[in-house]
Coordinates of C-alpha atoms and ligand atoms in Angstrom, one line a residue:
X69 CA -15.1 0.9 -57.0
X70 CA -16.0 -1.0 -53.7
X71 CA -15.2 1.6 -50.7
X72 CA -13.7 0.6 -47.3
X73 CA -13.0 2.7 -44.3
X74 CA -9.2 3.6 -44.0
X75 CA -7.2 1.3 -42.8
X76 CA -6.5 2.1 -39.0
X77 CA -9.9 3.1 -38.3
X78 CA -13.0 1.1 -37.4
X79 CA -17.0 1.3 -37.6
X80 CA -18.8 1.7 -34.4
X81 CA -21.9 0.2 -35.3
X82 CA -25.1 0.8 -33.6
X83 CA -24.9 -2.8 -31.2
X84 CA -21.0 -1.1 -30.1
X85 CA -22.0 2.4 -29.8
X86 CA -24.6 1.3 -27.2
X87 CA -21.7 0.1 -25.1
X88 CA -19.5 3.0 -25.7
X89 CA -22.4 4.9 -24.3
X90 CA -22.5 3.0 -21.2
X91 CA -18.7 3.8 -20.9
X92 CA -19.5 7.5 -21.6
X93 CA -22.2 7.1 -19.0
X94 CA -19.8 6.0 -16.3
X95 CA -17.1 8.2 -17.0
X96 CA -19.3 10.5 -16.4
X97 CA -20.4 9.7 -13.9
X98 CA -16.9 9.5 -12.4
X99 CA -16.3 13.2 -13.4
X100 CA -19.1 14.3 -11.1
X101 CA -18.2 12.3 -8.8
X102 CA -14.8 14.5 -8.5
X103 CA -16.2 17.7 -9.5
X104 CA -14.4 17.3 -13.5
X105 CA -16.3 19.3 -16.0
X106 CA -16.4 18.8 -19.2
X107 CA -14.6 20.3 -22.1
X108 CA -14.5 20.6 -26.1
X109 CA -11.9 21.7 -28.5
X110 CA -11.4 21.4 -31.6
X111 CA -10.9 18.1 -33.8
X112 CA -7.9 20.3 -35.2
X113 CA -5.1 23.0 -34.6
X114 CA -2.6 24.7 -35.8
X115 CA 0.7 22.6 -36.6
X116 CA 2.8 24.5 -34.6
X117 CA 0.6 24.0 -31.2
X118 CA 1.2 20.0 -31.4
X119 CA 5.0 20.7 -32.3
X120 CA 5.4 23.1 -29.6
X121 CA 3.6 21.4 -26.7
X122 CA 4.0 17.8 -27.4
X123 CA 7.2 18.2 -28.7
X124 CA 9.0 18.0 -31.8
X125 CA 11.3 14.9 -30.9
X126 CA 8.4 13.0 -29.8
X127 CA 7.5 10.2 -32.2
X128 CA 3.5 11.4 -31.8
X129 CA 5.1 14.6 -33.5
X130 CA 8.2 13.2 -36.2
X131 CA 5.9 10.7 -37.5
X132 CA 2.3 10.3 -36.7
X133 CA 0.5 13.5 -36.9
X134 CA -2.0 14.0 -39.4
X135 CA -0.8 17.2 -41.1
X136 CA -2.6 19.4 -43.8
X137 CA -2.1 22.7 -45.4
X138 CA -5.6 23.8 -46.0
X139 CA -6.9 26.1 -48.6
X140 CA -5.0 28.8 -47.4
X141 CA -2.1 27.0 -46.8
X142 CA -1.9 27.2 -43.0
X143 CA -0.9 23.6 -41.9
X144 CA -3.4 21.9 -39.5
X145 CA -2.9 18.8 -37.7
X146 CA -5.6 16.5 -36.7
X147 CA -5.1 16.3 -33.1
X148 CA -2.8 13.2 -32.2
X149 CA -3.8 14.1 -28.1
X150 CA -6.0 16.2 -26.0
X151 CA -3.8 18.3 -23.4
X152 CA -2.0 20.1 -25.5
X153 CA -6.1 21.5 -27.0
X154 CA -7.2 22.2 -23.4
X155 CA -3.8 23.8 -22.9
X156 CA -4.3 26.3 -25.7
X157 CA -7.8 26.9 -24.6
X158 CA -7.5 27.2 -21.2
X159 CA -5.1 30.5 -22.2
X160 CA -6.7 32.0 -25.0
X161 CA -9.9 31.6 -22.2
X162 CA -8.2 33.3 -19.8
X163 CA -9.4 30.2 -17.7
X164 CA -6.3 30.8 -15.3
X165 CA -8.2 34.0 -13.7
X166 CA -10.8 31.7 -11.8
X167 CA -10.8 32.8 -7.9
X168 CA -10.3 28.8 -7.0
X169 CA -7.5 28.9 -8.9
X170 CA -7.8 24.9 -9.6
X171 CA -9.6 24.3 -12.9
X172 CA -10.2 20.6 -13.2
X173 CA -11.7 19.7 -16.9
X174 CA -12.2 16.3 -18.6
X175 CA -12.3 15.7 -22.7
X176 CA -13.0 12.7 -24.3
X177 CA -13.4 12.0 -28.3
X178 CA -11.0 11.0 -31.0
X179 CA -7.4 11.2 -31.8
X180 CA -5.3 10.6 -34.6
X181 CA -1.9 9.4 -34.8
X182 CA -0.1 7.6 -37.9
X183 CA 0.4 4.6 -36.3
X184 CA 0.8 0.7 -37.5
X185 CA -2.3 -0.7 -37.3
X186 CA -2.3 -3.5 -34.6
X187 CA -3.5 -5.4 -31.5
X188 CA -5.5 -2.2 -30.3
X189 CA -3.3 0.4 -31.8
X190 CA -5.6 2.5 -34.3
X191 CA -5.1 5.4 -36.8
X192 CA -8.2 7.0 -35.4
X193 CA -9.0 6.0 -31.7
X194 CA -10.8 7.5 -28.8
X195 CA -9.2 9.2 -25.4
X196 CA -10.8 10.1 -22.0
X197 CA -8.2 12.5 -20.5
X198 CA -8.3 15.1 -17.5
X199 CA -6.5 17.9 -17.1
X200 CA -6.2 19.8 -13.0
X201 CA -4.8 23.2 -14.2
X202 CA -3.4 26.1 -11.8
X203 CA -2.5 24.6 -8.8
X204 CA 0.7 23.2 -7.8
X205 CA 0.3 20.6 -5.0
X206 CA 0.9 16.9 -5.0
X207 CA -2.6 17.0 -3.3
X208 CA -3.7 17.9 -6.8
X209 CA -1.7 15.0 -8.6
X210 CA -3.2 12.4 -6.2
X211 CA -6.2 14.0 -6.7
X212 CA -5.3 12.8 -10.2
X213 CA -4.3 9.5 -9.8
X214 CA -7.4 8.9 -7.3
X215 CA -9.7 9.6 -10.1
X216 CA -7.8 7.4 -12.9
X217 CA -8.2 4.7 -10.5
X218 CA -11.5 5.6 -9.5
X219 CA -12.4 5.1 -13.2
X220 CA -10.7 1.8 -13.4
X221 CA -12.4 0.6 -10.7
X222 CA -15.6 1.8 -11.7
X223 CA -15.2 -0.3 -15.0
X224 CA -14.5 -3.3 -12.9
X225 CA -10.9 -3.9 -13.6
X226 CA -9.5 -6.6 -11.6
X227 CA -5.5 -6.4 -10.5
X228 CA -5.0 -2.9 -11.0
X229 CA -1.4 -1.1 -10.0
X230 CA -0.8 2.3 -10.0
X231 CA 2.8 2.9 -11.1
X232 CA 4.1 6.0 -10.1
X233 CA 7.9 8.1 -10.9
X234 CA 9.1 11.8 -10.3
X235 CA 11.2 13.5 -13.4
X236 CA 11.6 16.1 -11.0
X237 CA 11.4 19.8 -11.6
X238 CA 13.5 21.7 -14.3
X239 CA 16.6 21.7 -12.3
X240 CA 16.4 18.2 -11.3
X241 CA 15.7 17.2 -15.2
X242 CA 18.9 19.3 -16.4
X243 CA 21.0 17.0 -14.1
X244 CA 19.6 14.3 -15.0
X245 CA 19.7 15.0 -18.8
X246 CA 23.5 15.4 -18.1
X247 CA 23.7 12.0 -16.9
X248 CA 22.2 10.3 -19.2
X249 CA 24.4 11.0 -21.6
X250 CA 26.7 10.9 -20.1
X251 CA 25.5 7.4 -19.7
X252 CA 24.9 6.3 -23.4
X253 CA 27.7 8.1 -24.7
X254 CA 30.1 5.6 -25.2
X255 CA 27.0 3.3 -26.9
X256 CA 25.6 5.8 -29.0
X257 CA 27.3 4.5 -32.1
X258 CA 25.4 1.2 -31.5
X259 CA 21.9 3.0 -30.9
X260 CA 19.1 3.6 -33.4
X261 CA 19.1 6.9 -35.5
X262 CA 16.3 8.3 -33.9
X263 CA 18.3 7.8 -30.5
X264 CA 21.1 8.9 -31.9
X265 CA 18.8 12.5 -32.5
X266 CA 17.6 11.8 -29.3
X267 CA 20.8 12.5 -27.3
X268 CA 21.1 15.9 -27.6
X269 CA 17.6 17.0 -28.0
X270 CA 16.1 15.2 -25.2
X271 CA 17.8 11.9 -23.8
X272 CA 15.0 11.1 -21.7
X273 CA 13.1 9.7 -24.9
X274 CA 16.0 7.1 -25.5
X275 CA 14.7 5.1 -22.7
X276 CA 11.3 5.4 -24.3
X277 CA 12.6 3.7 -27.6
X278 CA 10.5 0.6 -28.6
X279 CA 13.7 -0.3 -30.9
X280 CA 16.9 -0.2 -28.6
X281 CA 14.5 -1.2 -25.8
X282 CA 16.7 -4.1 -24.8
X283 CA 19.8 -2.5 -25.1
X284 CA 21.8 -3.4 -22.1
X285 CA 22.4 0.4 -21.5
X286 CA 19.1 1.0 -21.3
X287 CA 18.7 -0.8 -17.7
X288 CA 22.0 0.5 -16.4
X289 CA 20.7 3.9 -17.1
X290 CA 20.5 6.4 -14.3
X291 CA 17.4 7.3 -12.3
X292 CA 15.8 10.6 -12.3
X293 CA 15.1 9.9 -8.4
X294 CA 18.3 10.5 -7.9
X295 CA 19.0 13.4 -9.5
X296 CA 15.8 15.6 -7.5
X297 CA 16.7 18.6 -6.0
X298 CA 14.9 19.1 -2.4
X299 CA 12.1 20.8 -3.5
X300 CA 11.4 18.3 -5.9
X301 CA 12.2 15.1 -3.7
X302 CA 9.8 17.0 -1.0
X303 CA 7.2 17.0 -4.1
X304 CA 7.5 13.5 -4.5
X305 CA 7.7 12.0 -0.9
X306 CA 4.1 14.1 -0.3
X307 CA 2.6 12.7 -3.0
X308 CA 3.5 9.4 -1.3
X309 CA 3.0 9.9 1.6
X310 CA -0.9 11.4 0.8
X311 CA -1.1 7.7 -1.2
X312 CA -0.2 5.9 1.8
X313 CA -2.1 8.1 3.9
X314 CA -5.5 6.8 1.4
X315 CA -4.0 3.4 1.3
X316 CA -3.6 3.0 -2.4
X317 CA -1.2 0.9 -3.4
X318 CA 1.8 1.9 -6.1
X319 CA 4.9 0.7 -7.2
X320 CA 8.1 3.2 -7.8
X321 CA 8.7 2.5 -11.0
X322 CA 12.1 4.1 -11.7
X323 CA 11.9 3.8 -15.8
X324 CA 8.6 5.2 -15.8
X325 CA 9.5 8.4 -18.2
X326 CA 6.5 8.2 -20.5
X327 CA 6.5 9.8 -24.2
X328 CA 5.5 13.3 -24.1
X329 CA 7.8 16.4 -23.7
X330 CA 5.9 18.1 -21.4
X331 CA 5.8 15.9 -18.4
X332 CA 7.6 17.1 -15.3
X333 CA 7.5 16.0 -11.6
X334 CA 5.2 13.1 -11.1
X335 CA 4.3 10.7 -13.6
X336 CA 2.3 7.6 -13.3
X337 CA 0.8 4.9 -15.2
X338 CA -2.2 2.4 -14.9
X339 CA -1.3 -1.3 -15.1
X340 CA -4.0 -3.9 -15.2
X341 CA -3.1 -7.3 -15.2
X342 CA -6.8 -8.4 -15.9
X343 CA -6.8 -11.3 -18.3
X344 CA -9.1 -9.5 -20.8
X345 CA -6.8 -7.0 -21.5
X346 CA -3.1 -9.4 -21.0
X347 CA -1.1 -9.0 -18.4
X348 CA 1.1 -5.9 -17.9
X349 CA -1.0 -3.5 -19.6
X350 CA -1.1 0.0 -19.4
X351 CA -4.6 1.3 -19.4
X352 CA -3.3 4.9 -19.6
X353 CA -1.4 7.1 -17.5
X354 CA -0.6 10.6 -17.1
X355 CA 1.5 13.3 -15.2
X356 CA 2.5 16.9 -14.2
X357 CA 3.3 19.1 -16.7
X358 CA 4.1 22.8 -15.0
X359 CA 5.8 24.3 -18.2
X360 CA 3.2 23.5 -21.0
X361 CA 1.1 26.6 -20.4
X362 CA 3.7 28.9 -20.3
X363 CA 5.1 27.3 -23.4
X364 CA 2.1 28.4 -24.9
X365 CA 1.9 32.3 -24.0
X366 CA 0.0 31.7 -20.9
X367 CA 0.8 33.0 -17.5
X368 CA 3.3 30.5 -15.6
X369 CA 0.7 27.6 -14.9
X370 CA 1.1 24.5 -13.3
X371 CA -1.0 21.2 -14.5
X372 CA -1.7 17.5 -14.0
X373 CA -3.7 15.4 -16.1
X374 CA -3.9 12.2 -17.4
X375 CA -5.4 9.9 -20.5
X376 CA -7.2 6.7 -21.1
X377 CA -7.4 5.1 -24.2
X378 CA -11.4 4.5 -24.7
X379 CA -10.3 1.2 -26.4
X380 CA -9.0 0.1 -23.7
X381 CA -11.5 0.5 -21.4
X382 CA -13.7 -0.8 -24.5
X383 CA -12.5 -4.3 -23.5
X384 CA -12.5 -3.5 -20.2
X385 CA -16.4 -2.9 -20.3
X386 CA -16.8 -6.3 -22.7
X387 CA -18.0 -9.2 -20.0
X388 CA -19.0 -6.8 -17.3
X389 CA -22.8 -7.5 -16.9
X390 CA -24.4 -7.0 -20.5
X391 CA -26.6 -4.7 -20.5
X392 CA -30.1 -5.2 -22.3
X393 CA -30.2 -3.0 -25.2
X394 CA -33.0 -0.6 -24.4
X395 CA -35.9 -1.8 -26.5
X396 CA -39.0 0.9 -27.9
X397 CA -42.3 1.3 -26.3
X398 CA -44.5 0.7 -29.8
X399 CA -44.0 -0.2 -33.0
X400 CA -46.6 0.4 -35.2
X401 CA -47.9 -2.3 -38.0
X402 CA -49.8 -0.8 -40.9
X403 CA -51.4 -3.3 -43.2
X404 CA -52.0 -1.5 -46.4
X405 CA -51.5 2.0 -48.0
X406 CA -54.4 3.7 -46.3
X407 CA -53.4 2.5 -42.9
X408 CA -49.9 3.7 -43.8
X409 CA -51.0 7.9 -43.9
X410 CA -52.7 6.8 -40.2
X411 CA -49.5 5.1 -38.7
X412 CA -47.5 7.9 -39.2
X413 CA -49.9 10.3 -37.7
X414 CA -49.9 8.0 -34.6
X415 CA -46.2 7.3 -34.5
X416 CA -45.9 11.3 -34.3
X417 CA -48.6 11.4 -31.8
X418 CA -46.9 9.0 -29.4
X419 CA -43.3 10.2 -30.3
X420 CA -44.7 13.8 -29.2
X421 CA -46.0 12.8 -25.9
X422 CA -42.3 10.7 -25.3
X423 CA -42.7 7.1 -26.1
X424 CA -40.0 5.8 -28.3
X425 CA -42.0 4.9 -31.3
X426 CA -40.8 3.3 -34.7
X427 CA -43.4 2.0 -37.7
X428 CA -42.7 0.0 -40.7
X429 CA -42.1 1.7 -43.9
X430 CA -41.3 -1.6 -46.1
X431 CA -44.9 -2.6 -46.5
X432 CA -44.4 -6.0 -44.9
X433 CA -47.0 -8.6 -44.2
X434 CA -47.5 -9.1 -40.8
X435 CA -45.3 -11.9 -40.0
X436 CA -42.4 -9.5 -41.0
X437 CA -43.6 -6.6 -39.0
X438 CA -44.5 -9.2 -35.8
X439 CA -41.0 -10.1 -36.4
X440 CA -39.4 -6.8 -36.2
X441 CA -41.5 -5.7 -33.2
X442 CA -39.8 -8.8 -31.8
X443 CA -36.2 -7.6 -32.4
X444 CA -36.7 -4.0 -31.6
X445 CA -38.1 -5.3 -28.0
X446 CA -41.0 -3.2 -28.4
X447 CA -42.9 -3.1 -25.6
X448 CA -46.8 -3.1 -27.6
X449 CA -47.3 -3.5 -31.3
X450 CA -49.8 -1.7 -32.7
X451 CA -51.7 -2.7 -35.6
X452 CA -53.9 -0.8 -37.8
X453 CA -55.6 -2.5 -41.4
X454 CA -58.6 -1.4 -43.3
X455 CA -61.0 -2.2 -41.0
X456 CA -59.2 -0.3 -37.8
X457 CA -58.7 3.1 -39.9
X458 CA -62.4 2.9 -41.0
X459 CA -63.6 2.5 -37.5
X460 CA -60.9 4.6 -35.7
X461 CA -59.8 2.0 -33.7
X462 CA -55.7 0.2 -33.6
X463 CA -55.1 -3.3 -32.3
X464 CA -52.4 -2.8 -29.2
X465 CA -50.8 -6.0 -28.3
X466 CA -48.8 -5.8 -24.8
X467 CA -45.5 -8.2 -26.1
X468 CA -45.1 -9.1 -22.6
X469 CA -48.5 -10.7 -21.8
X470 CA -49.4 -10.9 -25.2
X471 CA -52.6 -10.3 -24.6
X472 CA -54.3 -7.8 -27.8
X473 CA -56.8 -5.2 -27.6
X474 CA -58.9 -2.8 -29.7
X475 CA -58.2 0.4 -28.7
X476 CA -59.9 3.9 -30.1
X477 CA -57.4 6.1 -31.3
X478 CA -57.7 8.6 -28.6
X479 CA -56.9 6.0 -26.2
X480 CA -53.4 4.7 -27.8
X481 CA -51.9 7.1 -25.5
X482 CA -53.7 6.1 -22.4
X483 CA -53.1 2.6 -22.7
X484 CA -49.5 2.9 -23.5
X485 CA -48.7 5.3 -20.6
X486 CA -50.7 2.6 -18.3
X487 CA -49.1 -0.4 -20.0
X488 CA -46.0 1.2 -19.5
X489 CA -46.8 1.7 -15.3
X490 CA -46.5 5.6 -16.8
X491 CA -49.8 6.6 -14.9
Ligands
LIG595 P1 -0.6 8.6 -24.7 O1 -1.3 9.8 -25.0 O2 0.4 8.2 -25.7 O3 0.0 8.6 -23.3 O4 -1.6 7.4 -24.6 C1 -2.6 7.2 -23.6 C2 -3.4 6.0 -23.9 O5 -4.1 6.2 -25.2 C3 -2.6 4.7 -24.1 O6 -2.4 4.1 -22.9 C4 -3.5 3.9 -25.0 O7 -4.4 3.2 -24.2 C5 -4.2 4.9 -25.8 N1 -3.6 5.0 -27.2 C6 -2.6 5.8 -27.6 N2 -2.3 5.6 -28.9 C7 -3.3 4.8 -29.4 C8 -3.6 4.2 -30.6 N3 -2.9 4.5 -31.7 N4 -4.7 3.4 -30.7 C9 -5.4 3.1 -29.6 N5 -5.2 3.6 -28.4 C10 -4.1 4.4 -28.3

């Protein structure tokens, strides 16, 4: 039986995974930049957690998580995103008691979600996300978006928008919820099923519905801006206001509801109309979600946070200057079986005093080996036959200058470390 990886995921194979370390490195980099920490939960969690705080008429939750009972029955899910992790965390941590109240926190590693495989749509893909916990300010939700754009920036995106909505707070979201369906009531007969659940679970995910999506109602539908109560619409005109004040520019984009139960107050997406990704699309986005850690047993917590898909930014990074893969300092050529016993006692002797060091195993001739030094961009090749093990001595050839010389054994390191402007 021939084995392939299941379909949905993909292979990161070493040439890739030096890019997605550069995109690690900058993201990163980015964190520190804003004072973001990092933080790791588990790959999985208890069903109930994902039903609870993502919300069980989201689609992530009906029909894409990865659920298992495991051996004692207790159903898992692989986790389909990463707040709802920090979220659980950041109460069972007590996290909340910190004297700066504000605990900002990045995550980034896989996800899972039961999706058709397509154009960048995986069953296994990757997420950056932040989460700004215990503060409620829309300082702290530009904060936010200042960051997500920050990273954007950072990976060179050209023609990047920040679009930006309010849902409002809970009493502002009841009004609207009444609205809306009041709104698609007299369609609802001509709606998908799932809509048709929708309506009186929660409306607001009918106008996230890829199938009725160009259902006339849908762009006749209310606006949650107006339905904000003051507090709310004070909320939203700060946040901006503190945008205008930085000079970022946004678009109000009044059907900007985006898929996950939790989201309250401001929302806000990422556009990019950079021609390596196609126009019009959305890089990732986030939002305020003040009931989620209550939801979860926590103390009444307010949160922002927001997630890139790492694919995304993937192509994002593709074309920005390439960066050399980082080549080894030696690669060692034994001719012979003798000289084998030796090279491995010099390749842990060099590895120990911190040169990247590699030797061949394959007994190759020397073309091979010469060939191998090439493609590894090793910066010397050392080789070592008969004669250089009987007389304690290697052959070091510099790959830059090319210029080879015999070298005594206790010297190797020497010579590398001055090669290698070490000294
Ligand atoms: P969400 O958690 O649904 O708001 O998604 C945030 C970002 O994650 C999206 O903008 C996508 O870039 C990325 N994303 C979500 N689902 C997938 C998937 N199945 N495959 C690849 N990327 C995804």
């Amino acid at each position: 039986m021939k084995y392939s990886a299941p379909r949905g995921t993909v292979d990161i194979l070493p040439d890739s995974c030096e890019k997605w370390e550069k995109l690690e490195r900058i993201l990163r980099t980015v964190a520190s930049n804003y004072h973001v920490r990092e933080m790791r939960t588990p790959i999985f969690e208890h069903t109930e957690l994902f039903n609870r705080a993502v919300g069980d008429t989201s689609d992530v939750v009906t029909k894409e998580m990865y659920t298992f009972a495991d051996r004692k029955g207790r159903l898992m899910t692989l986790r389909p995103e990463g707040t709802a992790g920090i979220a659980r965390a950041y109460v069972e941590n007590k996290m909340y008691a910190l004297p700066e109240k504000l605990t900002k926190v990045f995550y980034m590693g896989p996800m899972f979600r039961y999706e058709r495989p397509q154009n960048g749509r995986q069953r296994q893909f990757h997420q950056f996300g932040v989460e700004m916990l215990g503060v409620e300010s829309p300082y702290v939700d530009v904060e936010c978006m200042m960051m997500a754009l920050t990273v954007v920036k950072a990976l060179g995106l050209k023609n990047v928008t920040l679009h930006l909505n309010t849902l409002g707070d809970a009493d502002s979201r009841d009004a609207y919820r009444a609205a809306l369906q009041d709104h698609f009531r007299p369609v609802l007969g001509e709606l998908c099923s799932d809509c048709q659940a929708r309506f009186d679970k929660n409306p607001l995910r009918i106008l996230d519905c890829k199938v009725d999506a160009h259902h006339p109602a849908m762009k006749s539908a209310p606006k949650t801006i107006d339905f904000l109560t003051d507090s709310a619409k004070a909320h939203f005109d700060k946040v901006c206001e503190l945008l205008d004040m930085l000079e970022v520019d946004y678009v109000i984009d009044t059907n900007l509801v985006r898929g996950l139960d939790y989201y309250s107050h401001t929302v806000f997406e990422i556009i990019s109309d950079d021609p390596k990704l196609g126009s019009g699309s959305t890089v990732g986005g986030g939002g305020r979600y003040n009931g989620l850690v209550e939801e979860l047993g926590g103390p009444a917590t307010p949160g922002v946070g927001f997630a890139f898909g790492m694919e995304r930014l993937m192509i994002a990074l593709e074309g920005a200057d390439e960066e050399e893969t980082a080549g080894i300092d030696a690669y060692v050529m034994p001719l012979g079986d003798e000289a084998k016993d030796v090279a491995m006692q010099i390749v842990a002797m060099l590895r120990a005093n911190g040169f990247a060091t590699d030797m061949d195993y394959a007994s190759r001739g020397l073309k091979g080996q010469f060939k191998s030094a090439d493609r590894f961009k090793a910066a010397y090749s050392i080789i070592l036959g008969e004669e250089e093990v009987q007389g304690e001595f290697v052959q070091m050839k510099n790959n830059r200058t090319k210029e080879q010389t015999k070298v005594a054994f206790e010297d190797i390191v020497k010579t590398l470390e001055k090669g290698l402007g070490l000294e």
